[in-house]
C-alpha atoms as one frame of an Amber mdcrd trajectory, in Angstrom:
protein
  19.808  24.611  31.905  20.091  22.014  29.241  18.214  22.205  26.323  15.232
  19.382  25.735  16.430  17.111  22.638  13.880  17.319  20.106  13.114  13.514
  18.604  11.770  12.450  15.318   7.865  11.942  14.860   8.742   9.375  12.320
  11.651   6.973  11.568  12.968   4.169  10.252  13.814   1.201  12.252  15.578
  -1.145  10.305  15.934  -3.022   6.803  16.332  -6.971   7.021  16.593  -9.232
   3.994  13.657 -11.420   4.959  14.054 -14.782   2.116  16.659 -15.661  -0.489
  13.999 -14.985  -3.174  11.188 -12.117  -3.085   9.473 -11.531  -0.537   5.497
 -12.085  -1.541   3.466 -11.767   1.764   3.635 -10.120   5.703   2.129  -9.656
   8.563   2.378  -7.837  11.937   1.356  -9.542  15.097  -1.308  -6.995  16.313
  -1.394  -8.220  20.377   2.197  -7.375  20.831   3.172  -5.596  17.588   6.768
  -6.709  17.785   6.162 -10.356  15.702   6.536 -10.528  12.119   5.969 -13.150
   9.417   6.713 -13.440   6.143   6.200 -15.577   3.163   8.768 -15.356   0.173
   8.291 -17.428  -2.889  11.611 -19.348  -1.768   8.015 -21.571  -0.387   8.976
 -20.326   3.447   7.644 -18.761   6.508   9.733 -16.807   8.519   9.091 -15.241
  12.147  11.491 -12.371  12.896  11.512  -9.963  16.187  11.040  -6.467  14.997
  14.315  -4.727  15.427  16.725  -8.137  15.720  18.844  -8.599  12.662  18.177
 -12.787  12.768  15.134 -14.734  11.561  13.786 -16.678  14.723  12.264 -19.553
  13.098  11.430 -20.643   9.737   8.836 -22.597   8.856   9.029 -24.858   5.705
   6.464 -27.536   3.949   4.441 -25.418   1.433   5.670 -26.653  -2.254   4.964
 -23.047  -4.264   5.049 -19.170  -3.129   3.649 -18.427  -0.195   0.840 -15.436
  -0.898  -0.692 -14.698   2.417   0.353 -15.269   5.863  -1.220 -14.118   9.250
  -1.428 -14.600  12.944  -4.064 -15.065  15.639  -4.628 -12.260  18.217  -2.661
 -14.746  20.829  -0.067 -15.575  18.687  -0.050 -18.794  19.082  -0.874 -20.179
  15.530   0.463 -19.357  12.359  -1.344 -19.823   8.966   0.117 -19.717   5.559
  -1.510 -20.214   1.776   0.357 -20.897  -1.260  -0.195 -20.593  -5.143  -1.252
 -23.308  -5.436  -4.293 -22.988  -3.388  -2.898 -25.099  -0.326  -3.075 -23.791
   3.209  -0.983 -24.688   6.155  -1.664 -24.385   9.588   1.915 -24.360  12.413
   1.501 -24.516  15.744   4.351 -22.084  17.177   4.266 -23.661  20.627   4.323
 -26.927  19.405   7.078 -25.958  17.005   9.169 -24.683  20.272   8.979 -28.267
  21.780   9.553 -29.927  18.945  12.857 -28.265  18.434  13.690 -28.318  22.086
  13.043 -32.241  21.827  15.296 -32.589  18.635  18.509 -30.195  20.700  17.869
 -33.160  23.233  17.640 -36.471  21.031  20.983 -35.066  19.319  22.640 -34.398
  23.263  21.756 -38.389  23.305  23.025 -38.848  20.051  26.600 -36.966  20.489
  27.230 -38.455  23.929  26.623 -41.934  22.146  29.263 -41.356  19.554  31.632
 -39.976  22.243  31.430 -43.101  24.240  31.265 -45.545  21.380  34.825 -44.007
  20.244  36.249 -44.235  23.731  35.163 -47.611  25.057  34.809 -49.137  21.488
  37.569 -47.754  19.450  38.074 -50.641  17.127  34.296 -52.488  17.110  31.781
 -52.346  13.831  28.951 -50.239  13.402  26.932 -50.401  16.521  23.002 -48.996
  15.918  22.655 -46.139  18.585  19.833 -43.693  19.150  18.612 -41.911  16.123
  16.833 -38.250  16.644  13.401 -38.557  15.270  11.711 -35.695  13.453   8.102
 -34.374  14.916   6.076 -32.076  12.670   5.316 -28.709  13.824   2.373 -28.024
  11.276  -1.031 -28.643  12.977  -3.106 -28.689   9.784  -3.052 -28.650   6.099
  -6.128 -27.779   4.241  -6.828 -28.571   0.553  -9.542 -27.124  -1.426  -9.009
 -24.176  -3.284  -8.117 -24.440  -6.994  -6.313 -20.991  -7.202  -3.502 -18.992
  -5.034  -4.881 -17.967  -1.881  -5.260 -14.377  -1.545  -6.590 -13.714   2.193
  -6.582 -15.288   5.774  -8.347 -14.324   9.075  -8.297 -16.087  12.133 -11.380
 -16.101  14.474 -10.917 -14.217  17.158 -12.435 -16.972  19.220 -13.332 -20.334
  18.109 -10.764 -22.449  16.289 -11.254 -21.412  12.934  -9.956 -19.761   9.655
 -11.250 -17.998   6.648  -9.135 -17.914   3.612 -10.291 -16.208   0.117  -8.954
 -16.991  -3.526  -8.457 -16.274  -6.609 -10.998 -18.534  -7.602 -13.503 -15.723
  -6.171 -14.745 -18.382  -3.323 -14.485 -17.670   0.618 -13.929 -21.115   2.880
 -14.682 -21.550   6.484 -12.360 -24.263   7.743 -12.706 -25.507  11.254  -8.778
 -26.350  12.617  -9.740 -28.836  15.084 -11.555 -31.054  12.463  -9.439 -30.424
   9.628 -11.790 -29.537   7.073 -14.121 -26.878   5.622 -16.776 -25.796   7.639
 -18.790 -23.555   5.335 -18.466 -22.277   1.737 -19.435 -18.611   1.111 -20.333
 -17.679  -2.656 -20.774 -14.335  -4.068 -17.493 -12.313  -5.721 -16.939 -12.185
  -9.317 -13.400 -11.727  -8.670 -10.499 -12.357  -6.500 -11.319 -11.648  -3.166
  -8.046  -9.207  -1.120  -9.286  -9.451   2.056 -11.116 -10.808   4.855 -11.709
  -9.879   8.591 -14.163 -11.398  11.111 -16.212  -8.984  13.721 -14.917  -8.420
  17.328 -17.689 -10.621  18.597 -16.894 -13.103  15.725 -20.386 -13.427  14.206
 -19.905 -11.736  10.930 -17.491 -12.114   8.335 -16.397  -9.119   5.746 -14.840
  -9.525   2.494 -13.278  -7.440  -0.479 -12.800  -8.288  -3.226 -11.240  -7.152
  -7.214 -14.933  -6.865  -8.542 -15.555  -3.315  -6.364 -17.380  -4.586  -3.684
 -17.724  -5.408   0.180 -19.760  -8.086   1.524 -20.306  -8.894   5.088 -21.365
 -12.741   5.853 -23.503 -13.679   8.824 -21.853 -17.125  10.054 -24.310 -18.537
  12.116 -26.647 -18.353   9.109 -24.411 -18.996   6.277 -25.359 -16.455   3.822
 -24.550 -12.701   3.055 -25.826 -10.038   5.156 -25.260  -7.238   2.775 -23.388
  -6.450  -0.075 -21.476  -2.471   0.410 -21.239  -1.116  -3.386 -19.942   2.364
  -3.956 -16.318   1.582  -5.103 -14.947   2.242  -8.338 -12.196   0.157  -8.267
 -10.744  -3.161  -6.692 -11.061  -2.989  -2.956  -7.820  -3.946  -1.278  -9.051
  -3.968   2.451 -11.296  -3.629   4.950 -11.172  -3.459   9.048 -13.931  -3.532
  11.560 -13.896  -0.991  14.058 -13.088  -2.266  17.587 -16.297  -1.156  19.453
 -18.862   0.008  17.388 -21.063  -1.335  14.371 -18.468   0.209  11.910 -16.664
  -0.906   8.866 -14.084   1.138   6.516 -12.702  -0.267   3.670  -9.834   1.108
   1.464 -10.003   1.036  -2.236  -7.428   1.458  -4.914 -10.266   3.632  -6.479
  -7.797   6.069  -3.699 -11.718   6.326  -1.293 -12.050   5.058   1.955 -15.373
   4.896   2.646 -17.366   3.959   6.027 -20.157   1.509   6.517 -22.929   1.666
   9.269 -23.614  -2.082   9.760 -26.755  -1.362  11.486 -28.269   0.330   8.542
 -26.175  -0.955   6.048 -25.403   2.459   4.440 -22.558   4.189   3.989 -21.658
   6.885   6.738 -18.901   8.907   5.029 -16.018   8.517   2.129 -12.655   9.937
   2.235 -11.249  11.137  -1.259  -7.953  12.373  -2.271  -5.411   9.305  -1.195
  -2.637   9.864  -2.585  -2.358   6.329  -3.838  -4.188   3.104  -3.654  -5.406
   2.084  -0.271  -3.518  -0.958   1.097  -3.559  -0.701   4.916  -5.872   0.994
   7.206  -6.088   0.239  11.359  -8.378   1.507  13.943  -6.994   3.416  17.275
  -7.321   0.838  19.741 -10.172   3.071  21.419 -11.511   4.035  18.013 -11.312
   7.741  18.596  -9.650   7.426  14.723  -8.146   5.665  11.805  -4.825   5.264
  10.413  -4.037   4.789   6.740  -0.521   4.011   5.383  -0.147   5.893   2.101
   2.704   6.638  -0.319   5.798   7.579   1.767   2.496   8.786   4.689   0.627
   8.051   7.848  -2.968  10.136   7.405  -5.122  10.365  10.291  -8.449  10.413
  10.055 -12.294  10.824  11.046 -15.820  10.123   9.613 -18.369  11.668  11.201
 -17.854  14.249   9.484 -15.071  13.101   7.556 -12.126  14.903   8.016  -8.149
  14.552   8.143  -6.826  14.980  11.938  -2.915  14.974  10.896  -0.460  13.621
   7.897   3.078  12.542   9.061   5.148  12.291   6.219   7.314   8.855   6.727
   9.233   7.498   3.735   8.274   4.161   3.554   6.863   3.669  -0.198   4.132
   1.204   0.171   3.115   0.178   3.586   1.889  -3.597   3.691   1.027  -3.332
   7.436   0.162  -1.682  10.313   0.319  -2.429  14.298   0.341  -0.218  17.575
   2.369  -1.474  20.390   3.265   1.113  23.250   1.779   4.497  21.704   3.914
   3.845  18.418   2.521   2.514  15.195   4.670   0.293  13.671   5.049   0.028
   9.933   6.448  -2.624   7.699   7.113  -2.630   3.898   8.532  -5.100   2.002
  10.597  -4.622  -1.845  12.377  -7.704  -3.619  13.879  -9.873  -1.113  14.252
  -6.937   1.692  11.557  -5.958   4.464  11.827  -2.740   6.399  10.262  -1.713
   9.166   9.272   1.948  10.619   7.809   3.356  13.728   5.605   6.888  14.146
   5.437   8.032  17.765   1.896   8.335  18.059   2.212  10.772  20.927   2.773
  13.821  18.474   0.174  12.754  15.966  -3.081  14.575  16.591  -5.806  11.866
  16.867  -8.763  14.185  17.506 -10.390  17.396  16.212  -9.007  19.410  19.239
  -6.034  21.744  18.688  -2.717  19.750  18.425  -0.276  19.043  20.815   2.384
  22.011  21.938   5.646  20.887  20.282   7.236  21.567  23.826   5.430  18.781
  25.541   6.177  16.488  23.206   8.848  15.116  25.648   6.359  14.693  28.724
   4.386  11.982  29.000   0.984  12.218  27.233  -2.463  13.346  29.306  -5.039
  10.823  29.229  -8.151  12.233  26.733 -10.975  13.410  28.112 -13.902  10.634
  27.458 -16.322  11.146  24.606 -19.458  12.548  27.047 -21.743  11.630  24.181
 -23.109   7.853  24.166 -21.984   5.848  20.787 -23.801   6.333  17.576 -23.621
   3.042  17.224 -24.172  -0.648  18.841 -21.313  -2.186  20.212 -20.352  -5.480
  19.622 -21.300  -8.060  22.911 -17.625 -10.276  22.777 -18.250 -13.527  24.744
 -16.956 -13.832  28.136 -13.324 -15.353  28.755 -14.738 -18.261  30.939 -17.367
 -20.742  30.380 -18.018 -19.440  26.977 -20.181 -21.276  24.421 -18.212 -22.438
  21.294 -18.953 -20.110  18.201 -21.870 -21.715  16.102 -21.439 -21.438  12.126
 -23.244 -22.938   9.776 -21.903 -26.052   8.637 -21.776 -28.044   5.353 -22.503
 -31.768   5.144 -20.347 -34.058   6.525 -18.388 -34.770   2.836 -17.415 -31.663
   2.600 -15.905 -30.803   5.788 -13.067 -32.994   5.448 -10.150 -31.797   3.404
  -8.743 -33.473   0.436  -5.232 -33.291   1.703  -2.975 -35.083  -0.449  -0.149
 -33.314   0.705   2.013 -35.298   3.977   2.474 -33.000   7.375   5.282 -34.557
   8.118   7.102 -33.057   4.958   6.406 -29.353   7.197   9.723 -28.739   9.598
  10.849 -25.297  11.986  13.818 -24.109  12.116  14.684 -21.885  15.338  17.616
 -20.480  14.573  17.786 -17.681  17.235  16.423 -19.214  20.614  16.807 -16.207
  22.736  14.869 -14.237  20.267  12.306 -16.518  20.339  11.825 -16.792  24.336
  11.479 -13.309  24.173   8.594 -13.509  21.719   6.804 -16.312  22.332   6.510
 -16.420  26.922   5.136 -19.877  28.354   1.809 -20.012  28.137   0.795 -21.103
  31.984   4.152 -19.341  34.054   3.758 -18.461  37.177   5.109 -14.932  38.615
   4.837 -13.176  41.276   5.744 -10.048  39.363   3.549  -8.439  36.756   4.293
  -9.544  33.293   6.646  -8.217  31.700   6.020  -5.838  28.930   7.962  -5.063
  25.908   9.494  -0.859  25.741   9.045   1.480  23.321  11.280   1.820  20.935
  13.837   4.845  21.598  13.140   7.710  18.997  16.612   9.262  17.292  16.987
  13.144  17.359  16.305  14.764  14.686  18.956  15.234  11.834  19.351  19.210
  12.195  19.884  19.578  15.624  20.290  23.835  15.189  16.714  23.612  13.760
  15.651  21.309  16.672  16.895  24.031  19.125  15.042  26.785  17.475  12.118
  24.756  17.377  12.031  23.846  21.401  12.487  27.805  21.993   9.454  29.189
  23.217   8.698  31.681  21.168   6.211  34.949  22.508   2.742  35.860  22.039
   2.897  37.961  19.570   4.483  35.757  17.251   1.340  33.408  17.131  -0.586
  35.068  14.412   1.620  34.458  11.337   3.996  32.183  11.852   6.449  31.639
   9.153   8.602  28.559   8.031  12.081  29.309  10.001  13.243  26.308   6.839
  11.599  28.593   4.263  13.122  31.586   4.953  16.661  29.879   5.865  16.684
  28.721   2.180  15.956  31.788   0.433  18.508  34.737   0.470  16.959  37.887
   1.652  15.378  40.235  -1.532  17.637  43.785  -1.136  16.427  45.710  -3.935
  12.728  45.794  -5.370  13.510  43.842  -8.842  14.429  40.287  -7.508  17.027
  38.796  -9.097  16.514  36.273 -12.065  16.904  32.668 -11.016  19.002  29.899
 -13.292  16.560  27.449 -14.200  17.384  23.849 -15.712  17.977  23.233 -19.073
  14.823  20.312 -18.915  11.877  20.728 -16.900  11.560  17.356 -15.488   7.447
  15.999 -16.147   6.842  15.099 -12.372   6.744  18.305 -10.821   4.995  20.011
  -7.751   3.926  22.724  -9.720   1.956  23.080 -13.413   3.879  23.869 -16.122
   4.918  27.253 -16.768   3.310  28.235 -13.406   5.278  28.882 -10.541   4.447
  29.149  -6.868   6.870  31.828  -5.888   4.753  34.135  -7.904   2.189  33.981
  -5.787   3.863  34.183  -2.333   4.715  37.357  -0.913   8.630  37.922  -0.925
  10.994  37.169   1.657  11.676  40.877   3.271  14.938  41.929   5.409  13.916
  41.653   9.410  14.118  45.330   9.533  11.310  45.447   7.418   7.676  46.119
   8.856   5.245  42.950   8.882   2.854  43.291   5.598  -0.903  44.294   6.608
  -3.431  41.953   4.966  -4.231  43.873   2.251  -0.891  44.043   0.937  -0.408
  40.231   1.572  -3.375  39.508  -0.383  -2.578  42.042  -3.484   1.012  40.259
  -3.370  -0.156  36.849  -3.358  -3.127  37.871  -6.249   0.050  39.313  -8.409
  -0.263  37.463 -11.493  -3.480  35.600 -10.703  -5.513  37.866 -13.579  -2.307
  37.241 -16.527  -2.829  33.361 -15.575  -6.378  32.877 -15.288  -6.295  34.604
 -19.425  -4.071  31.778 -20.285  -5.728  29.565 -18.968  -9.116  30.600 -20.614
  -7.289  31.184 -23.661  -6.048  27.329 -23.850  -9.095  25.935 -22.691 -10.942
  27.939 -25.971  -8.779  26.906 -28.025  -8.925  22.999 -26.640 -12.240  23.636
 -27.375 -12.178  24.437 -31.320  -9.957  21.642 -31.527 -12.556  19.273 -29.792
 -15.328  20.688 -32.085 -13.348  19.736 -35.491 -12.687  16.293 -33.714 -16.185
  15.163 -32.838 -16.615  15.284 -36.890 -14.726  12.230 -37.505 -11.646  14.712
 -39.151  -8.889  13.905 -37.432  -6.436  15.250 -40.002  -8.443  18.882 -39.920
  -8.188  18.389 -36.108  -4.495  18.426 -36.203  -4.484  21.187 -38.551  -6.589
  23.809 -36.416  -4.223  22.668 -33.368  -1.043  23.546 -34.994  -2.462  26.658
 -37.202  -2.917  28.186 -33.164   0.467  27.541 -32.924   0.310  26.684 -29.162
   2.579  23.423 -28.251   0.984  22.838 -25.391  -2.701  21.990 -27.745  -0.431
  19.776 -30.103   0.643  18.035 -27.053  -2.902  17.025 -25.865  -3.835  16.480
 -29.092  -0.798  13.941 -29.579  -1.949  12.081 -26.314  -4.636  11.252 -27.439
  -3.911  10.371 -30.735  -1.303   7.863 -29.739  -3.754   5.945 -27.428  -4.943
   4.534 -30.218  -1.917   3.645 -33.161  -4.834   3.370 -36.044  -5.216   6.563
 -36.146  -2.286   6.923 -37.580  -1.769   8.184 -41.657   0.344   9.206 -44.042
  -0.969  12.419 -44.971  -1.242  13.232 -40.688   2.588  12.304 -40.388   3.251
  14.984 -42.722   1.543  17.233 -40.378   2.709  16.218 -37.035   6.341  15.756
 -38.180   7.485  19.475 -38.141   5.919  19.444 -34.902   7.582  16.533 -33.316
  10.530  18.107 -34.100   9.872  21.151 -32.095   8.671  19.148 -29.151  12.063
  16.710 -28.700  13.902  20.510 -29.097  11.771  21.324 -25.696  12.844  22.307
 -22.595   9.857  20.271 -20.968   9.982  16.839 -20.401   6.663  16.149 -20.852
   7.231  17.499 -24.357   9.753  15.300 -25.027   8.413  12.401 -24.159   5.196
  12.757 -26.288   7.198  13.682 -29.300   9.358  10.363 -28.620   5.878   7.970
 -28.138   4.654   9.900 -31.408   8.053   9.251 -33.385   7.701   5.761 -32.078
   4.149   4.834 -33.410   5.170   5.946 -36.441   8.362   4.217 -37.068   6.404
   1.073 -35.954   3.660   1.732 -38.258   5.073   3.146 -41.854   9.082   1.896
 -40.824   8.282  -1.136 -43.935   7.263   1.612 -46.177   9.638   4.009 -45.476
  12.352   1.496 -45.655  11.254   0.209 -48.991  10.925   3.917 -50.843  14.437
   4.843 -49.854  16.027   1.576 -50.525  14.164   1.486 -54.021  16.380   2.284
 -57.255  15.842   6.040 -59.016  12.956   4.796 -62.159  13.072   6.464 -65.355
  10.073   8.572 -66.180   7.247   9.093 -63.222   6.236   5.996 -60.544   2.441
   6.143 -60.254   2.086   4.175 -57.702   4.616   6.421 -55.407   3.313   9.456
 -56.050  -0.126   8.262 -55.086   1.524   6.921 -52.250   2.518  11.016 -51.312
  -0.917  12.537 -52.415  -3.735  12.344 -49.854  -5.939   9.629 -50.433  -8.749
  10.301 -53.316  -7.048  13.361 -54.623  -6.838  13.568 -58.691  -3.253  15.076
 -58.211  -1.386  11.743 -59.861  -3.584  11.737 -63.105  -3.388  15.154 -63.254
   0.088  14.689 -62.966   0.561  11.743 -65.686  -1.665  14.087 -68.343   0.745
  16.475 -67.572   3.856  14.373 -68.634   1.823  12.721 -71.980   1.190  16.302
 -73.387
């Protein structure tokens, strides 16, 4: 019987270099989550088919860096702002026609020139048909006077909400070409935007800590969501229910009932600022994209459902397309792309999924038999709908001071099959079902021996302990009862998974020979307390000492400070005493260099980096500080009798040592 091939969870799809400058800006197409588009600050917009190597149309007209991009649930219509505040507005369909028209006019152009050199070999210049050049852009809006920092397309009427630096939010309405509503209320740039399901509300986030969610028929704010402690970066609406989370880089998410306007539940302990969050489609859960992680979670209560470690670095966005979450990040010029099979990520509190049905196709989930704790949003019907009604503006300021010329904006389709895979005729006419795009394959994983271990079913009584196979593959097995000494590194490197001087395999029970009997639970527990007492007394011992030190300091002495830290002749207290001296370079003196000096010099001989650097930002501050005077005394020529103004220079400050000195010499 063959064995199952175990896939990856989590991989990497590929790595494109998306501009010829930096890439500033992305977005994923969310309706078919295999469009992207990205703005570079070479001032273009290109569209790219996730997993095809060739841009498949560029679009080109903005005049500085292009800062936020982003698609409407159709994916019909593109919209891009600049730096400079400008915001541009491309019709994809109408950019397909227009190149289609131009591959024509130049047919009618080349057949000219062939028959002009045939029949007219030896005849003047004769004027034939010239290709003319049709703008794809279908609006350009003016208005802002700083880089625009948000977009959102409504997910119904024609209409698009952008947010600057100058702190305002603009409603512009495509169709007339000019801005609908102004919304007024951050003190700061404002990161995001998103618009409701049902496309009556508006929220915002912004640098100045705070979420705000707009009513648009009315024109004013709803409610203003404070409880952030730093910038908020974004913010999504949950698909069905009166729900909005918001991600921080405060490292919270935190979750907003928008029928009582309170918060429901915050999730601490990112591991990084929040960028990118996205809703299950049925909102059974959300996603966030951390640090080189997908985390999975829930908010009523809030709790983490999974963590799927994918090295990405910083995720800038997040679709699902096919039960796979797809991923892209972008560094310098380069955009890269990732996929997490969504099948093997537990997206509920039930138990997770047995490894050995990964392979099978996934079981529906039961339905939630509770009823929502929420409202859900009403979404207009698809026919005979009623126009969304905003609040407008007067007529003056709807329209748009464009200055800029649309016929300056051009696309470039530079990969047609590409494209007609992306972008399918709007009104065809099959007598098949459409045709819908396949997952993407998922690679086996790298260690196929481990793989085949890990498909094994393994027996019942294994279930109650189960140990790392990894783990113990990595460590050799312990013979006698004194383990051997292990080699460590001449430098302890300051980013470390474990505390200084601490380490974890002191508190884990060692690896035993397979012949060995399974450790009882009180043995496990005396084994993994081994040690626990001796560190908790260090510990205690620092933190009193710490303490003494912090006593002296809160006097205003900051020399005596530095003396009762090194008289306990602990490094570790000079080193957080250092820190926090060289926050601040003022603090800085003569007579505390001659302290601290002795001690430098045993921190660069440390074998911890953290040591090492501290003693070099110390050694620095002073150099920078006393380097003049330093210089000066040693380049100064040996003086006959005593210099009174250099030995007050080396006597603490308001000591009678000098004069005492100079009676000294006179008798």
């Amino acid at each position: 019987m063959a064995t199952p091939v175990v896939t990856k969870t989590a991989w990497k799809l590929q790595e494109i270099v998306a501009h010829a400058s930096n890439v500033s800006s992305l977005v994923l197409g969310k309706a078919s989550g295999r469009l992207l588009a990205t703005g570079g600050d070479d001032c273009r917009v290109n569209l790219w088919s996730i997993n095809k190597p060739n841009c498949i149309m560029s679009l080109t007209g903005h005049t500085s860096p292009v800062e936020s991009v982003r698609l409407n649930t159709p994916e019909e219509l593109i919209v891009a702002g600049s730096q400079s505040g400008s915001i541009r507005v491309w019709d994809l369909e109408a950019a397909k026609k227009v190149m289609h028209s131009l591959k024509s006019q130049m047919l009618v152009v080349h057949k000219w020139s062939q028959w002009k050199e045939e029949a007219l070999p030896h005849s003047g210049p004769l004027q034939g048909p010239q290709p003319s050049v049709l703008s794809p852009v279908l609006r350009t809006l003016m208005g802002h006077k700083a880089n625009i920092c948000s977009l959102d397309f409504h997910p119904y009427g024609e209409f698009v909400a952008s947010g600057s630096q100058d702190t305002n939010i603009k409603l512009w309405d495509i169709r007339r070409k000019g801005c609908v509503f102004r919304y007024r209320g951050h003190s700061q740039a404002v990161r995001c935007l998103r618009f409701s399901p049902d496309g009556k509300w508006l929220a915002s986030a912004a640098d100045d800590h705070t979420v705000k969610l707009w009513d648009l028929t009315a024109g004013k704010m709803m409610s203003e969501f404070p409880g952030h402690t730093g910038p908020v970066n974004v913010v999504e609406f949950h698909p069905n229910e009166y729900l909005l989370a918001s991600g921080s880089s405060d490292r919270t998410i935190r979750f907003w009932d928008l029928e009582k306007f309170q918060v429901v539940s915050c999730i601490e302990g990112e591991p990084g600022p929040v960028r990118s969050v996205l809703f299950n489609p049925d909102g059974c859960c959300l996603y966030s994209g951390c640090q080189d992680s997908l985390r999975v979670y829930g908010w009523e209560p809030e709790r983490c459902f999974d963590v799927v470690l994918v090295n990405w670095g910083k995720v800038a966005d997040l679709a699902i397309c096919n039960d796979q979450l797809i991923g892209v990040a972008f560094s310098q010029s380069s955009v890269s792309s990732y996929v997490v099979d969504l099948t093997r990520v537990t997206r509920t509190g039930t138990v997770a999924p047995d490894p050995m049905q990964d392979s099978r196709p996934p079981a529906q989930q039961p339905p939630n038999p509770s009823a929502p704790l929420r409202r859900i949003y009403e979404r207009p019907s698809a026919t005979g709908s009623e126009p969304q009604r905003v609040k407008q503006n007067s007529e003056s300021e709807r329209r748009s001071p464009s200055s800029e010329d649309e016929r300056e904006s051009q696309a470039e389709i530079q990969n047609a099959e590409d494209y007609n895979e992306i972008f399918q005729p709007k009104n065809s006419i099959s007598r098949t079902p459409p045709r819908r795009s396949e997952p993407f394959p998922a690679p086996p994983e790298d260690d196929m021996a481990t793989a085949k271990e890990a498909a094994k079913p393994s027996p019942a009584t294994d279930v109650q302990f189960p140990v790392p196979k990894l783990e113990v593959l990595s460590r050799p097995p312990v013979v006698t009862s004194t383990p051997a000494p292990k080699a460590e590194s001449a430098i302890i490197p300051a980013t470390r998974n474990e505390p200084i001087g601490l380490k974890a395999s002191d508190f884990l029970p060692a690896v035993k020979i397979p012949q060995q009997a399974e450790l009882v639970d009180e043995d496990a527990m005396s084994q993994i307390r081994k040690g626990h007492d001796t560190m908790c007394v260090v510990l205690t011992s620092r933190h009193k000492n710490l303490d003494t030190v912090r006593a002296v300091w809160t006097t205003g002495d900051i020399k005596t400070s530095v003396d009762s830290a090194v008289a306990i002749n602990d490094l570790s207290v000079v080193v957080d005493l250092l820190n926090i001296v060289n926050q601040k370079a003022s603090l800085w003196k003569l007579d505390l260099c001659t302290t601290v000096l002795p001690q430098i010099e045993k921190l660069l001989q440390s074998k911890y980096e953290s040591y090492v650097q501290t003693g070099c930002t110390s050694l620095k501050l002073i150099l920078q500080r006393f380097l003049p005077l330093i210089t000066d005394m040693l380049a100064a020529p040996p003086t006959v009798g005593v210099d009174i103004s250099r030995e007050e220079s080396l006597w603490p400050q308001g000591s009678p040592g000098p004069h005492i000195a100079c009676l000294a010499l006179q008798r």
